């Protein structure tokens, strides 16, 4: 799951899925990292690149 709030990260963790955070949204990157995000993307290009790598 991809989210921009700590609530998104918490929901993903409770659901047992990977929590990917984007650092250009509501909550700052450090809060998302502290919430337990598995991945933190600071630019949309990084998110796209990571997703493409997984799908290759």
PDB file of N, CA and C in Angstrom:
ATOM      1  N   UNK A   1       0.841  -1.166   0.000  1.00  0.00           N
ATOM      2  CA  UNK A   1       0.000   0.000   0.000  1.00  0.00           C
ATOM      3  C   UNK A   1       0.892   1.236   0.000  1.00  0.00           C
ATOM      4  N   UNK A   2       0.466   2.251  -0.731  1.00  0.00           N
ATOM      5  CA  UNK A   2       1.204   3.510  -0.797  1.00  0.00           C
ATOM      6  C   UNK A   2       0.392   4.579  -0.079  1.00  0.00           C
ATOM      7  N   UNK A   3       1.051   5.311   0.807  1.00  0.00           N
ATOM      8  CA  UNK A   3       0.344   6.358   1.522  1.00  0.00           C
ATOM      9  C   UNK A   3       1.230   7.531   1.869  1.00  0.00           C
ATOM     10  N   UNK A   4       0.570   8.609   2.300  1.00  0.00           N
ATOM     11  CA  UNK A   4       1.311   9.820   2.666  1.00  0.00           C
ATOM     12  C   UNK A   4       1.039  10.270   4.095  1.00  0.00           C
ATOM     13  N   UNK A   5       0.384   9.412   4.885  1.00  0.00           N
ATOM     14  CA  UNK A   5       0.141   9.735   6.293  1.00  0.00           C
ATOM     15  C   UNK A   5       0.555   8.558   7.164  1.00  0.00           C
ATOM     16  N   UNK A   6       0.775   8.841   8.425  1.00  0.00           N
ATOM     17  CA  UNK A   6       1.097   7.760   9.361  1.00  0.00           C
ATOM     18  C   UNK A   6      -0.084   6.809   9.501  1.00  0.00           C
ATOM     19  N   UNK A   7      -1.298   7.314   9.303  1.00  0.00           N
ATOM     20  CA  UNK A   7      -2.482   6.450   9.375  1.00  0.00           C
ATOM     21  C   UNK A   7      -2.455   5.416   8.259  1.00  0.00           C
ATOM     22  N   UNK A   8      -2.032   5.825   7.066  1.00  0.00           N
ATOM     23  CA  UNK A   8      -1.902   4.892   5.950  1.00  0.00           C
ATOM     24  C   UNK A   8      -0.902   3.792   6.286  1.00  0.00           C
ATOM     25  N   UNK A   9       0.214   4.182   6.867  1.00  0.00           N
ATOM     26  CA  UNK A   9       1.252   3.216   7.216  1.00  0.00           C
ATOM     27  C   UNK A   9       0.735   2.247   8.273  1.00  0.00           C
ATOM     28  N   UNK A  10       0.079   2.759   9.290  1.00  0.00           N
ATOM     29  CA  UNK A  10      -0.481   1.907  10.342  1.00  0.00           C
ATOM     30  C   UNK A  10      -1.491   0.919   9.774  1.00  0.00           C
ATOM     31  N   UNK A  11      -2.357   1.370   8.876  1.00  0.00           N
ATOM     32  CA  UNK A  11      -3.355   0.474   8.278  1.00  0.00           C
ATOM     33  C   UNK A  11      -2.689  -0.632   7.471  1.00  0.00           C
ATOM     34  N   UNK A  12      -1.666  -0.287   6.698  1.00  0.00           N
ATOM     35  CA  UNK A  12      -0.960  -1.290   5.907  1.00  0.00           C
ATOM     36  C   UNK A  12      -0.316  -2.333   6.811  1.00  0.00           C
ATOM     37  N   UNK A  13       0.331  -1.877   7.871  1.00  0.00           N
ATOM     38  CA  UNK A  13       0.987  -2.808   8.786  1.00  0.00           C
ATOM     39  C   UNK A  13      -0.027  -3.725   9.456  1.00  0.00           C
ATOM     40  N   UNK A  14      -1.159  -3.185   9.855  1.00  0.00           N
ATOM     41  CA  UNK A  14      -2.208  -4.003  10.479  1.00  0.00           C
ATOM     42  C   UNK A  14      -2.800  -5.010   9.502  1.00  0.00           C
ATOM     43  N   UNK A  15      -2.833  -4.642   8.227  1.00  0.00           N
ATOM     44  CA  UNK A  15      -3.369  -5.538   7.203  1.00  0.00           C
ATOM     45  C   UNK A  15      -2.347  -6.581   6.765  1.00  0.00           C
ATOM     46  N   UNK A  16      -1.102  -6.415   7.208  1.00  0.00           N
ATOM     47  CA  UNK A  16      -0.060  -7.373   6.865  1.00  0.00           C
ATOM     48  C   UNK A  16       0.508  -7.196   5.466  1.00  0.00           C
ATOM     49  N   UNK A  17       0.416  -5.978   4.934  1.00  0.00           N
ATOM     50  CA  UNK A  17       0.971  -5.711   3.608  1.00  0.00           C
ATOM     51  C   UNK A  17       2.112  -4.702   3.727  1.00  0.00           C
ATOM     52  N   UNK A  18       2.918  -4.625   2.674  1.00  0.00           N
ATOM     53  CA  UNK A  18       4.025  -3.666   2.670  1.00  0.00           C
ATOM     54  C   UNK A  18       3.497  -2.247   2.724  1.00  0.00           C
ATOM     55  N   UNK A  19       4.153  -1.432   3.510  1.00  0.00           N
ATOM     56  CA  UNK A  19       3.775  -0.031   3.658  1.00  0.00           C
ATOM     57  C   UNK A  19       4.814   0.833   2.954  1.00  0.00           C
ATOM     58  N   UNK A  20       4.413   1.455   1.871  1.00  0.00           N
ATOM     59  CA  UNK A  20       5.277   2.361   1.136  1.00  0.00           C
ATOM     60  C   UNK A  20       4.801   3.772   1.397  1.00  0.00           C
ATOM     61  N   UNK A  21       5.712   4.637   1.758  1.00  0.00           N
ATOM     62  CA  UNK A  21       5.359   6.022   2.067  1.00  0.00           C
ATOM     63  C   UNK A  21       5.915   6.958   1.006  1.00  0.00           C
ATOM     64  N   UNK A  22       5.143   7.998   0.711  1.00  0.00           N
ATOM     65  CA  UNK A  22       5.614   9.055  -0.175  1.00  0.00           C
ATOM     66  C   UNK A  22       5.804  10.314   0.658  1.00  0.00           C
ATOM     67  N   UNK A  23       6.973  10.907   0.527  1.00  0.00           N
ATOM     68  CA  UNK A  23       7.344  12.024   1.386  1.00  0.00           C
ATOM     69  C   UNK A  23       6.899  13.389   0.914  1.00  0.00           C
ATOM     70  N   UNK A  24       6.029  13.465  -0.075  1.00  0.00           N
ATOM     71  CA  UNK A  24       5.578  14.766  -0.570  1.00  0.00           C
ATOM     72  C   UNK A  24       4.115  15.026  -0.242  1.00  0.00           C
ATOM     73  N   UNK A  25       3.579  14.288   0.705  1.00  0.00           N
ATOM     74  CA  UNK A  25       2.171  14.445   1.041  1.00  0.00           C
ATOM     75  C   UNK A  25       1.942  15.152   2.362  1.00  0.00           C
ATOM     76  N   UNK A  26       1.044  14.592   3.143  1.00  0.00           N
ATOM     77  CA  UNK A  26       0.570  15.234   4.368  1.00  0.00           C
ATOM     78  C   UNK A  26       1.611  15.215   5.485  1.00  0.00           C
ATOM     79  N   UNK A  27       2.117  14.032   5.830  1.00  0.00           N
ATOM     80  CA  UNK A  27       3.048  13.923   6.953  1.00  0.00           C
ATOM     81  C   UNK A  27       4.492  13.933   6.455  1.00  0.00           C
ATOM     82  N   UNK A  28       5.392  14.532   7.230  1.00  0.00           N
ATOM     83  CA  UNK A  28       6.798  14.608   6.817  1.00  0.00           C
ATOM     84  C   UNK A  28       7.457  13.223   6.808  1.00  0.00           C
ATOM     85  N   UNK A  29       8.497  13.067   5.986  1.00  0.00           N
ATOM     86  CA  UNK A  29       9.163  11.774   5.846  1.00  0.00           C
ATOM     87  C   UNK A  29       9.590  11.133   7.166  1.00  0.00           C
ATOM     88  N   UNK A  30      10.119  11.899   8.090  1.00  0.00           N
ATOM     89  CA  UNK A  30      10.597  11.306   9.345  1.00  0.00           C
ATOM     90  C   UNK A  30       9.458  10.661  10.123  1.00  0.00           C
ATOM     91  N   UNK A  31       8.305  11.267  10.144  1.00  0.00           N
ATOM     92  CA  UNK A  31       7.150  10.668  10.831  1.00  0.00           C
ATOM     93  C   UNK A  31       6.720   9.373  10.152  1.00  0.00           C
ATOM     94  N   UNK A  32       6.783   9.337   8.833  1.00  0.00           N
ATOM     95  CA  UNK A  32       6.416   8.128   8.095  1.00  0.00           C
ATOM     96  C   UNK A  32       7.413   7.009   8.384  1.00  0.00           C
ATOM     97  N   UNK A  33       8.676   7.373   8.456  1.00  0.00           N
ATOM     98  CA  UNK A  33       9.718   6.389   8.778  1.00  0.00           C
ATOM     99  C   UNK A  33       9.500   5.843  10.187  1.00  0.00           C
ATOM    100  N   UNK A  34       9.220   6.725  11.129  1.00  0.00           N
ATOM    101  CA  UNK A  34       8.978   6.306  12.513  1.00  0.00           C
ATOM    102  C   UNK A  34       7.731   5.438  12.640  1.00  0.00           C
ATOM    103  N   UNK A  35       6.767   5.642  11.762  1.00  0.00           N
ATOM    104  CA  UNK A  35       5.534   4.850  11.796  1.00  0.00           C
ATOM    105  C   UNK A  35       5.761   3.426  11.309  1.00  0.00           C
ATOM    106  N   UNK A  36       6.912   3.182  10.662  1.00  0.00           N
ATOM    107  CA  UNK A  36       7.246   1.826  10.246  1.00  0.00           C
ATOM    108  C   UNK A  36       7.166   1.551   8.763  1.00  0.00           C
ATOM    109  N   UNK A  37       7.200   2.587   7.941  1.00  0.00           N
ATOM    110  CA  UNK A  37       7.149   2.391   6.488  1.00  0.00           C
ATOM    111  C   UNK A  37       8.291   1.487   6.029  1.00  0.00           C
ATOM    112  N   UNK A  38       7.963   0.525   5.173  1.00  0.00           N
ATOM    113  CA  UNK A  38       8.981  -0.367   4.628  1.00  0.00           C
ATOM    114  C   UNK A  38       9.850   0.348   3.596  1.00  0.00           C
ATOM    115  N   UNK A  39       9.235   1.229   2.833  1.00  0.00           N
ATOM    116  CA  UNK A  39       9.927   2.016   1.819  1.00  0.00           C
ATOM    117  C   UNK A  39       9.493   3.464   1.977  1.00  0.00           C
ATOM    118  N   UNK A  40      10.396   4.376   1.696  1.00  0.00           N
ATOM    119  CA  UNK A  40      10.076   5.802   1.725  1.00  0.00           C
ATOM    120  C   UNK A  40      10.588   6.421   0.432  1.00  0.00           C
ATOM    121  N   UNK A  41       9.690   7.002  -0.323  1.00  0.00           N
ATOM    122  CA  UNK A  41      10.030   7.619  -1.598  1.00  0.00           C
ATOM    123  C   UNK A  41       9.869   9.126  -1.471  1.00  0.00           C
ATOM    124  N   UNK A  42      10.918   9.852  -1.823  1.00  0.00           N
ATOM    125  CA  UNK A  42      10.894  11.306  -1.714  1.00  0.00           C
ATOM    126  C   UNK A  42      10.516  11.979  -3.028  1.00  0.00           C
ATOM    127  N   UNK A  43      10.578  11.225  -4.130  1.00  0.00           N
ATOM    128  CA  UNK A  43      10.192  11.749  -5.441  1.00  0.00           C
ATOM    129  C   UNK A  43       9.358  10.698  -6.154  1.00  0.00           C
ATOM    130  N   UNK A  44       8.411  11.161  -6.941  1.00  0.00           N
ATOM    131  CA  UNK A  44       7.534  10.219  -7.641  1.00  0.00           C
ATOM    132  C   UNK A  44       8.325   9.313  -8.579  1.00  0.00           C
ATOM    133  N   UNK A  45       9.394   9.823  -9.150  1.00  0.00           N
ATOM    134  CA  UNK A  45      10.215   9.015 -10.051  1.00  0.00           C
ATOM    135  C   UNK A  45      10.804   7.810  -9.331  1.00  0.00           C
ATOM    136  N   UNK A  46      11.157   7.974  -8.069  1.00  0.00           N
ATOM    137  CA  UNK A  46      11.707   6.864  -7.292  1.00  0.00           C
ATOM    138  C   UNK A  46      10.660   5.781  -7.071  1.00  0.00           C
ATOM    139  N   UNK A  47       9.438   6.182  -6.810  1.00  0.00           N
ATOM    140  CA  UNK A  47       8.345   5.222  -6.638  1.00  0.00           C
ATOM    141  C   UNK A  47       8.099   4.460  -7.933  1.00  0.00           C
ATOM    142  N   UNK A  48       8.062   5.158  -9.042  1.00  0.00           N
ATOM    143  CA  UNK A  48       7.851   4.517 -10.342  1.00  0.00           C
ATOM    144  C   UNK A  48       8.984   3.549 -10.645  1.00  0.00           C
ATOM    145  N   UNK A  49      10.212   3.975 -10.434  1.00  0.00           N
ATOM    146  CA  UNK A  49      11.381   3.130 -10.711  1.00  0.00           C
ATOM    147  C   UNK A  49      11.350   1.861  -9.860  1.00  0.00           C
ATOM    148  N   UNK A  50      11.037   2.000  -8.583  1.00  0.00           N
ATOM    149  CA  UNK A  50      10.984   0.845  -7.691  1.00  0.00           C
ATOM    150  C   UNK A  50       9.889  -0.128  -8.134  1.00  0.00           C
ATOM    151  N   UNK A  51       8.734   0.401  -8.492  1.00  0.00           N
ATOM    152  CA  UNK A  51       7.629  -0.441  -8.945  1.00  0.00           C
ATOM    153  C   UNK A  51       7.998  -1.167 -10.233  1.00  0.00           C
ATOM    154  N   UNK A  52       8.625  -0.479 -11.163  1.00  0.00           N
ATOM    155  CA  UNK A  52       9.043  -1.105 -12.414  1.00  0.00           C
ATOM    156  C   UNK A  52      10.045  -2.224 -12.164  1.00  0.00           C
ATOM    157  N   UNK A  53      10.943  -2.033 -11.211  1.00  0.00           N
ATOM    158  CA  UNK A  53      11.920  -3.063 -10.870  1.00  0.00           C
ATOM    159  C   UNK A  53      11.220  -4.315 -10.355  1.00  0.00           C
ATOM    160  N   UNK A  54      10.212  -4.132  -9.523  1.00  0.00           N
ATOM    161  CA  UNK A  54       9.487  -5.277  -8.978  1.00  0.00           C
ATOM    162  C   UNK A  54       8.695  -6.016 -10.052  1.00  0.00           C
ATOM    163  N   UNK A  55       8.210  -5.295 -11.048  1.00  0.00           N
ATOM    164  CA  UNK A  55       7.395  -5.901 -12.098  1.00  0.00           C
ATOM    165  C   UNK A  55       8.216  -6.500 -13.229  1.00  0.00           C
ATOM    166  N   UNK A  56       9.514  -6.209 -13.258  1.00  0.00           N
ATOM    167  CA  UNK A  56      10.373  -6.698 -14.349  1.00  0.00           C
ATOM    168  C   UNK A  56      10.643  -8.179 -14.229  1.00  0.00           C
TER     169      UNK A  56
END
